[in-house]
Short mmCIF file of C-alpha atoms in Angstrom, two decimals:
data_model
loop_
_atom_site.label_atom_id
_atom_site.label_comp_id
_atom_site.label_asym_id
_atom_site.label_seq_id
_atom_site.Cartn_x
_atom_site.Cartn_y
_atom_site.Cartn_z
CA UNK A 1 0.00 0.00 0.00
CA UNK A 2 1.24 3.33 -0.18
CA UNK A 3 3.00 5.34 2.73
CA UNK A 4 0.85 7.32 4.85
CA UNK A 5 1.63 10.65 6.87
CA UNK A 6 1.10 11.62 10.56
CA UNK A 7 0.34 14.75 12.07
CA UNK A 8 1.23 15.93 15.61
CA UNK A 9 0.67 18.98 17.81
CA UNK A 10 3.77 20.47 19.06
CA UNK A 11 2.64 20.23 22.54
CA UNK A 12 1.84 16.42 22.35
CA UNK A 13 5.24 16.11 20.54
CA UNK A 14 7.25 17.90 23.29
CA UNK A 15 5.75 15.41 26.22
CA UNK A 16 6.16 12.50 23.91
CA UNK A 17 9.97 13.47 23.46
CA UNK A 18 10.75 14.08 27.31
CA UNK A 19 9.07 10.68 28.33
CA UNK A 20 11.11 8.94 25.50
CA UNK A 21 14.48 10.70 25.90
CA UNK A 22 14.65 11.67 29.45
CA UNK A 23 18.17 11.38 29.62
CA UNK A 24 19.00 7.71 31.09
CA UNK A 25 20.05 6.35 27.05
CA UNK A 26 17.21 3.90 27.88
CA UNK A 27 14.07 2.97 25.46
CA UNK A 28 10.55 4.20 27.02
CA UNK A 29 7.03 3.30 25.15
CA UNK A 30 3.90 5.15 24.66
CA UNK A 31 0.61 4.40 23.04
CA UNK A 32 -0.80 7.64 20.59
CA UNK A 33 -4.47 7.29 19.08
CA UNK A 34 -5.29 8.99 16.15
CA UNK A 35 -8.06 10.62 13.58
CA UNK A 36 -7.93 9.12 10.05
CA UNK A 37 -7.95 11.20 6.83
CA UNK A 38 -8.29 9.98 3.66
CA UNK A 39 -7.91 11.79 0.62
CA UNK A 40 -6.43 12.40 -2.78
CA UNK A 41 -3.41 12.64 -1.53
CA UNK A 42 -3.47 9.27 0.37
CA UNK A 43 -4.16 8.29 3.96
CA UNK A 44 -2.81 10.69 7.01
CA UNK A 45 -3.34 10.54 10.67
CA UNK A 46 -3.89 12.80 13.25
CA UNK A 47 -2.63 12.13 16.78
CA UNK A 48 -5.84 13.09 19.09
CA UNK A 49 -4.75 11.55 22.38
CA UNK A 50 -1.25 10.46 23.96
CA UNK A 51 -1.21 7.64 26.81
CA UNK A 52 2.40 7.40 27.93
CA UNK A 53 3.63 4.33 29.75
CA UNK A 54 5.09 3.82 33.13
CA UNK A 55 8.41 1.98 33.46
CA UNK A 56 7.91 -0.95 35.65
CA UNK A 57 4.49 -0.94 35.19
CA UNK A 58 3.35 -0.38 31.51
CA UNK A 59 6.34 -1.20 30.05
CA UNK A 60 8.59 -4.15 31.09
CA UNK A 61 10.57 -6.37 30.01
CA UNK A 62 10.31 -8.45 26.88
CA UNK A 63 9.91 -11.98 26.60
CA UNK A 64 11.29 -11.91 22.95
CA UNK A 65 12.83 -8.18 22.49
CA UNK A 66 14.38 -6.01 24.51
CA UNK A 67 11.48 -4.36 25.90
CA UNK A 68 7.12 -4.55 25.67
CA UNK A 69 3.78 -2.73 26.82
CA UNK A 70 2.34 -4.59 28.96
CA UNK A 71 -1.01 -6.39 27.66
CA UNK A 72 -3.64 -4.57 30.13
CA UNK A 73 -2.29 -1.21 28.79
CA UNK A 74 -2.32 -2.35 25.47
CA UNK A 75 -6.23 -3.95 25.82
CA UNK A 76 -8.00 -0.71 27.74
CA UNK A 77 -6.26 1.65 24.35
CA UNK A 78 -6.93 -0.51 21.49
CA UNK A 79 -10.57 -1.03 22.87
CA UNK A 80 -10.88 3.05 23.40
CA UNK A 81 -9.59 3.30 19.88
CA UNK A 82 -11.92 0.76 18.81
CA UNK A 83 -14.59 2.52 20.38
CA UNK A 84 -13.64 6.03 19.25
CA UNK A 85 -13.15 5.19 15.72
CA UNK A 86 -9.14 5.76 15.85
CA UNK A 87 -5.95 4.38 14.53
CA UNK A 88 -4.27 2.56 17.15
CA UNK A 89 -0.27 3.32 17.01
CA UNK A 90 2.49 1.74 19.70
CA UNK A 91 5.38 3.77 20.18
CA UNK A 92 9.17 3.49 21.34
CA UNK A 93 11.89 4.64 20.95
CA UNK A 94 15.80 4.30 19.56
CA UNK A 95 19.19 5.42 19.74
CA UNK A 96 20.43 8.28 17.06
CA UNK A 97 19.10 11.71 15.58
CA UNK A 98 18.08 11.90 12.43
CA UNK A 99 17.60 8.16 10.94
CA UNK A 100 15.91 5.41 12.58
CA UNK A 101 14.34 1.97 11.81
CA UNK A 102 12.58 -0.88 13.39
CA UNK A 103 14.98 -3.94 13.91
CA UNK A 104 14.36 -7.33 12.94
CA UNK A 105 12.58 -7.88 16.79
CA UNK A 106 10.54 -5.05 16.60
CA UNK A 107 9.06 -6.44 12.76
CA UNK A 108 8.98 -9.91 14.69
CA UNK A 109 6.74 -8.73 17.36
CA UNK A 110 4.30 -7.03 15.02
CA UNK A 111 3.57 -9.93 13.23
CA UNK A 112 3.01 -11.93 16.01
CA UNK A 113 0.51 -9.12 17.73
CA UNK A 114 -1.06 -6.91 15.23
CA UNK A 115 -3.14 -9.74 13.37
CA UNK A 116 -5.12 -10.14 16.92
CA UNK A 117 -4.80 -6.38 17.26
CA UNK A 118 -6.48 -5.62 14.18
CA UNK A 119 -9.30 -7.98 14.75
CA UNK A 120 -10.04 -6.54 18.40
CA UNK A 121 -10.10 -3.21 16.00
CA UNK A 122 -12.60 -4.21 14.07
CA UNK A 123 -11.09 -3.27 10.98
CA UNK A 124 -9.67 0.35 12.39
CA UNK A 125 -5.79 0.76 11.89
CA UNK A 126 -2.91 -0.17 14.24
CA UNK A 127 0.45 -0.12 13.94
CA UNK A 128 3.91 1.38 15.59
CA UNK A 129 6.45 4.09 16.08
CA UNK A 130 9.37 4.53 16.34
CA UNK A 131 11.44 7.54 17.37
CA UNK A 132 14.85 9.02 17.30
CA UNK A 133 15.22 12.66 18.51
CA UNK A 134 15.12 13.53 15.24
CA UNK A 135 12.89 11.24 13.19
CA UNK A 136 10.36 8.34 13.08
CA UNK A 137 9.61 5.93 11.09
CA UNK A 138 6.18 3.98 10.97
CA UNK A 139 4.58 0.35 10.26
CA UNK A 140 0.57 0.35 9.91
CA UNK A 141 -1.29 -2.68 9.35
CA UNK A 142 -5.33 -2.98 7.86
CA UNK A 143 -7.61 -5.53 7.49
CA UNK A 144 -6.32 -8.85 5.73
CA UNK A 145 -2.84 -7.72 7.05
CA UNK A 146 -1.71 -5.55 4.64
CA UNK A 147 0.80 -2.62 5.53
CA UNK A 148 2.69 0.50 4.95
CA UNK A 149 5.26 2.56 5.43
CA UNK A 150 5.73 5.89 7.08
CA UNK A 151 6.76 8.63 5.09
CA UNK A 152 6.97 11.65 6.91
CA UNK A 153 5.50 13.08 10.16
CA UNK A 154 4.68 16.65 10.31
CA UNK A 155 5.19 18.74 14.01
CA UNK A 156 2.13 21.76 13.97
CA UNK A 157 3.21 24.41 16.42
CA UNK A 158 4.18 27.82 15.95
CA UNK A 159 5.96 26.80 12.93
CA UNK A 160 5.83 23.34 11.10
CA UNK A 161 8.67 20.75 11.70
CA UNK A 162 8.61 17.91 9.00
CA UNK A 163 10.49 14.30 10.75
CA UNK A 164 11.23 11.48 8.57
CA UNK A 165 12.89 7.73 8.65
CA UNK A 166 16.20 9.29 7.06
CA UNK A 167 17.24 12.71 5.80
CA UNK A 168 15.37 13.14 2.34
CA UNK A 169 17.00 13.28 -0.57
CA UNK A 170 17.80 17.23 -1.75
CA UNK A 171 15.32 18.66 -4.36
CA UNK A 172 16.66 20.60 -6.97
CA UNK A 173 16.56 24.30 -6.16
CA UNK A 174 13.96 26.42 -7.24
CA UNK A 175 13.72 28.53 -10.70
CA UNK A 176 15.94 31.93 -9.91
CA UNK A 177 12.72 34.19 -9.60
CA UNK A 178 12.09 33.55 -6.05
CA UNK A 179 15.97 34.11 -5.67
CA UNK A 180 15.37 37.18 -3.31
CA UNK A 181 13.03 35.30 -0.85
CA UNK A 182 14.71 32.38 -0.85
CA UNK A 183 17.73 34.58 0.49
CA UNK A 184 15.61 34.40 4.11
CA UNK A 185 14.35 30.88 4.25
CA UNK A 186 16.99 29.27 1.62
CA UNK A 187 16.32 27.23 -1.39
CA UNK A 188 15.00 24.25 1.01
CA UNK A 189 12.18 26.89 2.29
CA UNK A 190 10.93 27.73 -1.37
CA UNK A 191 10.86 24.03 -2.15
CA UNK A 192 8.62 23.68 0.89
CA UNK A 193 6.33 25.94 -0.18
CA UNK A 194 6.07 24.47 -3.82
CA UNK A 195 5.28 21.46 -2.08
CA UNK A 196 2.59 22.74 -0.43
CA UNK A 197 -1.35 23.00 -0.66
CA UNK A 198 -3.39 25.81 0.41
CA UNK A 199 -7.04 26.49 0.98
CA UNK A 200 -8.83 29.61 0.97
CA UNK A 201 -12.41 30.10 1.64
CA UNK A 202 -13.95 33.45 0.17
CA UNK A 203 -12.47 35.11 -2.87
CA UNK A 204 -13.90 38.56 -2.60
CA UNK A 205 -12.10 41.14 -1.20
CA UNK A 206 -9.48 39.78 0.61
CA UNK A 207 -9.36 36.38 -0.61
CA UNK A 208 -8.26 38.10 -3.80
CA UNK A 209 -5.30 39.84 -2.19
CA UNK A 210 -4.15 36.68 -0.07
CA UNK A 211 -4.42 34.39 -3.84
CA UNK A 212 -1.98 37.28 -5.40
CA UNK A 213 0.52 37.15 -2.53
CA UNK A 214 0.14 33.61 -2.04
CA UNK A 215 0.57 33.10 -5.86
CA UNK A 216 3.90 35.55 -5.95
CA UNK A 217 5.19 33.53 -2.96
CA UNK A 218 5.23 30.18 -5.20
CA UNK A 219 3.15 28.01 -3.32
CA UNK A 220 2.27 24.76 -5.23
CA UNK A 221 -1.39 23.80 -4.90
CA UNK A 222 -4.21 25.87 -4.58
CA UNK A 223 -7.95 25.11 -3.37
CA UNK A 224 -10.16 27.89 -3.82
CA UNK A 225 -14.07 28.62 -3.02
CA UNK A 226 -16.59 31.13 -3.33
CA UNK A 227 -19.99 30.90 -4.65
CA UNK A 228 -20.48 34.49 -5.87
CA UNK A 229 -19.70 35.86 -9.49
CA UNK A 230 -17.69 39.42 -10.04
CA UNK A 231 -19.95 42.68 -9.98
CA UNK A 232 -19.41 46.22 -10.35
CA UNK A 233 -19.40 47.06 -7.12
CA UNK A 234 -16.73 44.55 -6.49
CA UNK A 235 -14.22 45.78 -8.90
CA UNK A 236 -11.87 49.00 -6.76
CA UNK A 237 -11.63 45.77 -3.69
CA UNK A 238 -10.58 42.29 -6.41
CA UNK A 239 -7.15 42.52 -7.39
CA UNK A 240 -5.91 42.72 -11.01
CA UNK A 241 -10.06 42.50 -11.79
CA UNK A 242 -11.11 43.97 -14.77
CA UNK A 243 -14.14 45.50 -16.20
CA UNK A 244 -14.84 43.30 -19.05
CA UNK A 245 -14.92 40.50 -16.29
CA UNK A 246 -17.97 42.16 -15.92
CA UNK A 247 -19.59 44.09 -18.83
CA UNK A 248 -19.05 43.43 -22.60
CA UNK A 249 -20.82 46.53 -24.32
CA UNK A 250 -21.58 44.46 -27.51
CA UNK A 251 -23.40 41.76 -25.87
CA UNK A 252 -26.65 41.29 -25.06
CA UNK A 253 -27.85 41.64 -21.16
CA UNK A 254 -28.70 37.86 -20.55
CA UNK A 255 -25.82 37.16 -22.05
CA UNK A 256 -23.53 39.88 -20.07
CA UNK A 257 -25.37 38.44 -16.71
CA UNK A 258 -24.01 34.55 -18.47
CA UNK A 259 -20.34 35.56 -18.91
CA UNK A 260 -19.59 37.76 -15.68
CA UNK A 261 -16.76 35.85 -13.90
CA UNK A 262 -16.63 33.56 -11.17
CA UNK A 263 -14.58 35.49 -8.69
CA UNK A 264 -12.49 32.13 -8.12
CA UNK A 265 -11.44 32.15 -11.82
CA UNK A 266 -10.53 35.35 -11.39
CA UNK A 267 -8.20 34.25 -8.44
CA UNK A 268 -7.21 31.64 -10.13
CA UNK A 269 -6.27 33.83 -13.42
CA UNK A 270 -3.98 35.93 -10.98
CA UNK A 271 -2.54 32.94 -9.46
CA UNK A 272 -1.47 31.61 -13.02
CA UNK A 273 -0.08 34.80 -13.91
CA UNK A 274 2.02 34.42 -10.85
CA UNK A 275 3.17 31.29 -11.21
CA UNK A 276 1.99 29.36 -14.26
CA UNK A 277 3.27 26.33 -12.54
CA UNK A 278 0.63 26.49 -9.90
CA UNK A 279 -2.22 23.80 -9.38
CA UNK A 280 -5.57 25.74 -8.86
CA UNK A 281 -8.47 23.88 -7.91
CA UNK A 282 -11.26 26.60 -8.46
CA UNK A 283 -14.45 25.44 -7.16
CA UNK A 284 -16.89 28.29 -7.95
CA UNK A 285 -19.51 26.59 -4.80
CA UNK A 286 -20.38 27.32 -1.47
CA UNK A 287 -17.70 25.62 1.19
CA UNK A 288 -20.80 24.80 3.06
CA UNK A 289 -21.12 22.62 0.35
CA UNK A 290 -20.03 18.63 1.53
CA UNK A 291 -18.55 17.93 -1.32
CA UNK A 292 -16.60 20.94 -1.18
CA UNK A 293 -15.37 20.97 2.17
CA UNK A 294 -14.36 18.01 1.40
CA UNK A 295 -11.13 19.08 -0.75
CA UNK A 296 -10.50 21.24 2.54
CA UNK A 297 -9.41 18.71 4.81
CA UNK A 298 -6.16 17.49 3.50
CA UNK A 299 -4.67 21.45 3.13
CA UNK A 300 -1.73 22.54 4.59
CA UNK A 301 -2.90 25.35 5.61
CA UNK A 302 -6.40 27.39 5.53
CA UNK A 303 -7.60 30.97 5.27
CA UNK A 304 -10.76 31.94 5.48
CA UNK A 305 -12.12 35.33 3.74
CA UNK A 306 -16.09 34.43 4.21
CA UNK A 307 -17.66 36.45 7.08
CA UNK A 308 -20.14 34.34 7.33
CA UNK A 309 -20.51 31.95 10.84
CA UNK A 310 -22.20 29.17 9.04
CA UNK A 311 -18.45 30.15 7.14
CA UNK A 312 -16.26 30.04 10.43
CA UNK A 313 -17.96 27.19 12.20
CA UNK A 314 -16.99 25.06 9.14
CA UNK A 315 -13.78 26.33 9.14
CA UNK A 316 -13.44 25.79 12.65
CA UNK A 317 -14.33 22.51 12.41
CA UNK A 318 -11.77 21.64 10.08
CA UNK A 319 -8.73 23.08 11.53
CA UNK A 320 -9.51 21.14 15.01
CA UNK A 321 -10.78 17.78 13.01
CA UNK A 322 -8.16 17.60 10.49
CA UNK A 323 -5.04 19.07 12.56
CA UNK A 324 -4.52 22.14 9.89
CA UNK A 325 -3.65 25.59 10.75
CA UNK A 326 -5.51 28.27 9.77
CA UNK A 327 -6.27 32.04 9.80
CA UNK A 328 -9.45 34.04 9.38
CA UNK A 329 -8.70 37.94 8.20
CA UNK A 330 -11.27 40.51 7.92
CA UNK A 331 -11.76 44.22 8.01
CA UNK A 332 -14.22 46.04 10.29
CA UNK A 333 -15.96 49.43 9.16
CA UNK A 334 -18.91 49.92 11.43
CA UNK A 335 -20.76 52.96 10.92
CA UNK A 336 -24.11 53.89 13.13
CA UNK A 337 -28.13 54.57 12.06
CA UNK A 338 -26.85 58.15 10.76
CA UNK A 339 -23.82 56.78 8.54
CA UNK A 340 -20.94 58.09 10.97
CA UNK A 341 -17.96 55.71 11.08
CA UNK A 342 -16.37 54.04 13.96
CA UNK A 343 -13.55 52.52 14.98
CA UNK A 344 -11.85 51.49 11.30
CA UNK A 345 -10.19 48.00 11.88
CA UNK A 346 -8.76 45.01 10.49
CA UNK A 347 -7.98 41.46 11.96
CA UNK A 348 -5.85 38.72 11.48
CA UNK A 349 -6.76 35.60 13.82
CA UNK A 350 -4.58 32.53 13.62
CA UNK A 351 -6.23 29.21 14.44
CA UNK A 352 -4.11 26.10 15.91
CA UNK A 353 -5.60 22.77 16.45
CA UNK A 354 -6.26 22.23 20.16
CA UNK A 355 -5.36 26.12 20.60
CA UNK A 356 -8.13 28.08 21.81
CA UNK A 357 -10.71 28.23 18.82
CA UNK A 358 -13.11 30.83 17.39
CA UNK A 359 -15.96 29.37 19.61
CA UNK A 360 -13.73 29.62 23.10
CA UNK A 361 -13.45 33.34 22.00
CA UNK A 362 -17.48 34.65 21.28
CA UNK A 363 -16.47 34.40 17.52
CA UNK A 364 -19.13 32.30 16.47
CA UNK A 365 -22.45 34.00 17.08
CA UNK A 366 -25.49 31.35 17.74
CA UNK A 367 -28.16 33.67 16.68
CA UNK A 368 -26.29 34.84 13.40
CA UNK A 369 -25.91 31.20 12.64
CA UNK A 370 -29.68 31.13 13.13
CA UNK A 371 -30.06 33.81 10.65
CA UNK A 372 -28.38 32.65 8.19
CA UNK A 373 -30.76 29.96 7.87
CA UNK A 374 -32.87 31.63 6.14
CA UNK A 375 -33.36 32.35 2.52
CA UNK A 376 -31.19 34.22 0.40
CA UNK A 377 -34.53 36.43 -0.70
CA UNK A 378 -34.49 37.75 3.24
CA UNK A 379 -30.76 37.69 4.26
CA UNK A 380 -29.33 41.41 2.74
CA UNK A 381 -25.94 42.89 3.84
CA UNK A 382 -25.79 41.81 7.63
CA UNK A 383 -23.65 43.35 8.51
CA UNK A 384 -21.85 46.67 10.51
CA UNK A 385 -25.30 48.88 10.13
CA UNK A 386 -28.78 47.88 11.48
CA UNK A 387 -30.47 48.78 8.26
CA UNK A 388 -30.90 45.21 6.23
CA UNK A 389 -30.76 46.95 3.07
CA UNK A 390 -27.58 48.28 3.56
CA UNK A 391 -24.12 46.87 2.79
CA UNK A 392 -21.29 46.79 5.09
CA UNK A 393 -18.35 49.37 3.79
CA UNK A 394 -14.83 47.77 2.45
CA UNK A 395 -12.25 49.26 1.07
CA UNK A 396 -9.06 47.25 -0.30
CA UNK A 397 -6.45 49.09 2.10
CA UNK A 398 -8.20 47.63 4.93
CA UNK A 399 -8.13 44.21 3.70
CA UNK A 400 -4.31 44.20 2.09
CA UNK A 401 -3.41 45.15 6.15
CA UNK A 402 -5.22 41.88 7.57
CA UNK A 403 -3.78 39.47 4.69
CA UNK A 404 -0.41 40.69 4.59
CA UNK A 405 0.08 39.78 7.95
CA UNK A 406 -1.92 36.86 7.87
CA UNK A 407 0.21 35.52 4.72
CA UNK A 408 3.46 36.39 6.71
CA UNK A 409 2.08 34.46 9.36
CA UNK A 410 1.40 31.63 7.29
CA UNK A 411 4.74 32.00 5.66
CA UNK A 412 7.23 31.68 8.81
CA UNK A 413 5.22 29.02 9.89
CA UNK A 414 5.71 27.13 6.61
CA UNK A 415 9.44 27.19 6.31
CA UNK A 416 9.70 27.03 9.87
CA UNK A 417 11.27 30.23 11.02
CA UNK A 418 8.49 31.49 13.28
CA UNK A 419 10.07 31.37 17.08
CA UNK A 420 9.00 28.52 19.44
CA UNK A 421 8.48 31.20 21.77
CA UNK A 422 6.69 33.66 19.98
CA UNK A 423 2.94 34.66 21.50
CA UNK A 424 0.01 33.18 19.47
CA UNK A 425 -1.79 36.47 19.45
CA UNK A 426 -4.49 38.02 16.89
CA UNK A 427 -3.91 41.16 15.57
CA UNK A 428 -5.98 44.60 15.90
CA UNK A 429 -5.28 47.18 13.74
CA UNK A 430 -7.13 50.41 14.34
CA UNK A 431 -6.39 52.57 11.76
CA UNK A 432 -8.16 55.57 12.81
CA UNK A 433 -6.50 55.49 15.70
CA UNK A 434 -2.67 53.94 14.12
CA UNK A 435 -2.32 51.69 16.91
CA UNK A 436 -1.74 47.66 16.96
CA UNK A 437 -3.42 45.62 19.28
CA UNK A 438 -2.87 41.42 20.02
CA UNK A 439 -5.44 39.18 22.17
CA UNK A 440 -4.13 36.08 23.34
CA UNK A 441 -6.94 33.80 22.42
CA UNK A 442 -8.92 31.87 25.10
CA UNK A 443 -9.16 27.94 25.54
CA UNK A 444 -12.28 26.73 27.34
CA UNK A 445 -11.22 23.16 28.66
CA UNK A 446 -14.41 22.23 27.61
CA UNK A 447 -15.19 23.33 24.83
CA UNK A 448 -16.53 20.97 22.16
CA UNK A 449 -14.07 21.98 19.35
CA UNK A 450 -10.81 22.19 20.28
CA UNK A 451 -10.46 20.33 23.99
CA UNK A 452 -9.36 16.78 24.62
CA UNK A 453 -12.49 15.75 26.40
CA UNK A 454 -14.09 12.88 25.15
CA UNK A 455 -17.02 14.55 23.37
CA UNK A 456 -14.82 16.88 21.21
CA UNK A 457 -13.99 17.05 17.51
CA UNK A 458 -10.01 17.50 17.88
CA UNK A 459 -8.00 15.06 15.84
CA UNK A 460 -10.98 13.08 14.96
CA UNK A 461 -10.50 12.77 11.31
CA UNK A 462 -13.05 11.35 8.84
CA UNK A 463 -15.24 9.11 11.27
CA UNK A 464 -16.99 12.26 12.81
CA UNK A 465 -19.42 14.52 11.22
CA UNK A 466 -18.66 17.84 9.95
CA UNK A 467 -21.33 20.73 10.75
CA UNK A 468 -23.70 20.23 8.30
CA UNK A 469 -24.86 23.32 6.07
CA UNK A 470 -27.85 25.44 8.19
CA UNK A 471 -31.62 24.37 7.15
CA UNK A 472 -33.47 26.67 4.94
#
């Protein structure tokens, strides 16, 4: 079969290394369950819980290798797993940094165990790790006993950390145009973000601006939705739009109306132009859509450009359920009953699985979900004014502030030079005012979305249900 990736949060990744390398040169085990995704880009899994075992107690002596979980601790996880709908994935550790392997015991043991594993399973994956300080490699077994490989394991913190069995092998660098960026994150950064696959949701204003930069950056793969075609009133905020995307004088009006562009074909037109090498999936639907959240769930990282909640609960959803990062960017221009203007702001709010999500922080509004429920024919312009009839303001300044930094965000992350230190804060910017503010975003412990608690969504891959799109 072919090899299959795992994703970790940096925070389960840090405990998992200090219980297996606490300093004695001794090998330590560990049991990880974990969400399955499957996709076009094969099978991944995302670590949702991490049981570590006692020495002495858990994890003894072997009676054919050097060392074993014990069979109660092995029983009460693979049953939870069972029961959860999770991959089931034994872990220990070796000597070395930045190549390991299982030895001929280790191989020995899984053939004796995971057959009987798998059937306990009922069908759900098991298999093993195993971990230098530096890399792990991985053996997963499926019904009938067939198996695969591990190819690489990806760390999601602050910035992403890729391990791997061995050092891969180099790629060639990258064509001399990104010559000048690659000077800060080096030719192996720039082949990293070729590599890579991005999602964004909403291609109006600001998803525009975000597929431009993201498109002059030279990232690989695109996956792209929005519903809505290009109007007039759109064209001072959708970069590089033009008018006849919208009006042909020698045409007919039903036929004007047939040819005004999907603003994703737009994006992706600007994307192209950027970097002809690109892969643009353009899906001119609503991300509500099942079928289109669908090509979500395997990104490598999301933005979301919707302002919409049924919008940023789905988005939500992902990010915790599928271990991706994300951001959501907007710009605020509230104005009262008489048309004066507030507080003129924009916002960039990055959103880590298990991190404190955009329902711990009041950014998912029950009653505007409600709302949205209803038919297109009653829901106008909700928006910054009370007036129905009236849209909210925008203006493409606002929204270059809030994706800029959300694309720098995103690209630090990527090629890994983001501190481990630095504060996962959401920026404010007030531009009335000129001043920057950051909110450190709030984690309920029991909050449905992002906690460990049994009940939540976090790292639960395919075999739980997405938010389904509001009744009309």
């Amino acid at each position: 079969m072919n090899a299959w990736r795992l994703t970790i949060p940096e925070e389960m990744h840090t405990l998992l290394m200090r219980h297996l390398f606490p300093g004695d040169g001794d090998e330590h085990g560990a049991i990880i369950l974990a969400g399955i995704c499957e996709s076009d880009r094969g099978l991944r899994l995302v670590a949702r819980e991490l049981h570590l075992a006692m020495d002495g107690q858990d994890y003894v002596p072997g009676k054919y290798g050097y060392r074993m979980l014990k069979a109660q601790f092995i029983q009460s996880r693979i049953l939870r797993a069972r029961d959860s709908n999770l991959a089931y994935l034994a872990i220990h550790n070796h000597g070395g940094s930045t190549s390991v392997s299982f030895s001929s015991d280790d191989f020995a043991s899984h053939e004796r165990g995971y057959p009987a594993l798998l059937d306990i399973s009922r069908g759900m994956p098991v298999g093993a790790l195993v971990f230098a300080r530096q890399a792990v490699a991985g053996d997963l077994w499926f019904a009938g006993n067939k198996r695969a490989e591990l190819a690489e394991a990806h760390i999601i913190g602050n910035r992403r950390r890729s391990l791997y069995p061995k050092p891969p092998a180099r790629k060639a660098p990258i064509a001399n145009g990104y010559d000048r960026q690659s000077r800060i994150f080096g030719d192996t950064g720039q082949v990293i973000l070729t590599s890579c696959r991005v999602g964004i949701i909403g291609l109006g204003g600001a998803g525009s601006i975000l597929a431009e930069l993201l498109g002059r950056l030279g990232i690989g793969e695109f996956v792209l939705a929005d519903p809505d075609k290009v109007e007039f009133s759109n064209l001072p905020r959708l970069i590089a739009a033009e008018y006849s995307d919208v009006f042909r004088r020698w045409l007919p009006v039903f036929l004007q109306e047939r040819l005004r562009k999907f603003k994703v074909h737009m994006a992706e037109r600007n994307i192209k132009r950027a970097n002809p090498r690109a892969k643009v999936t353009a899906l001119p639907r609503d991300f509500l859509d099942a079928d289109v959240a669908e090509r979500f769930k395997d990104c490598d990282y999301l933005f979301l450009a919707a302002d919409t909640m049924s919008a940023r609960l789905l988005f939500n959803a992902i990010v915790n359920q599928y271990g991706i990062p994300g951001v959501q960017v907007g710009a605020k221009i509230p104005t009262d009953e008489s048309g004066l203007v507030g507080d003129v702001f924009c916002v960039s709010r990055t959103v880590r699985p298990g991190h404190g999500c955009l329902w711990c922080n009041g950014l998912i509004n029950a009653s505007r979900l409600q709302d949205e429920a209803v038919p297109e024919s009653v829901k106008k312009g909700y928006a910054y004014v009370n007036d129905p009839g009236v849209t909210a303001p925008s203006v493409v300044t606002m929204n270059a502030v809030a994706c800029a930094h959300a694309a720098d965000d995103f690209l630090f992350h990527t090629t890994g030079l983001k501190y481990d230190t630095a504060e996962t804060a959401w920026l404010r910017w007030n531009a009335r005012k000129g001043t920057a503010s950051y909110d450190v975003p709030r984690k309920d412990t029991e909050c449905l979305e992002c906690s460990i608690i049994d009940a939540s969504r976090l790292g639960r891959g395919d075999n739980f249900p997405l938010p389904t799109r509001p009744r009309r």
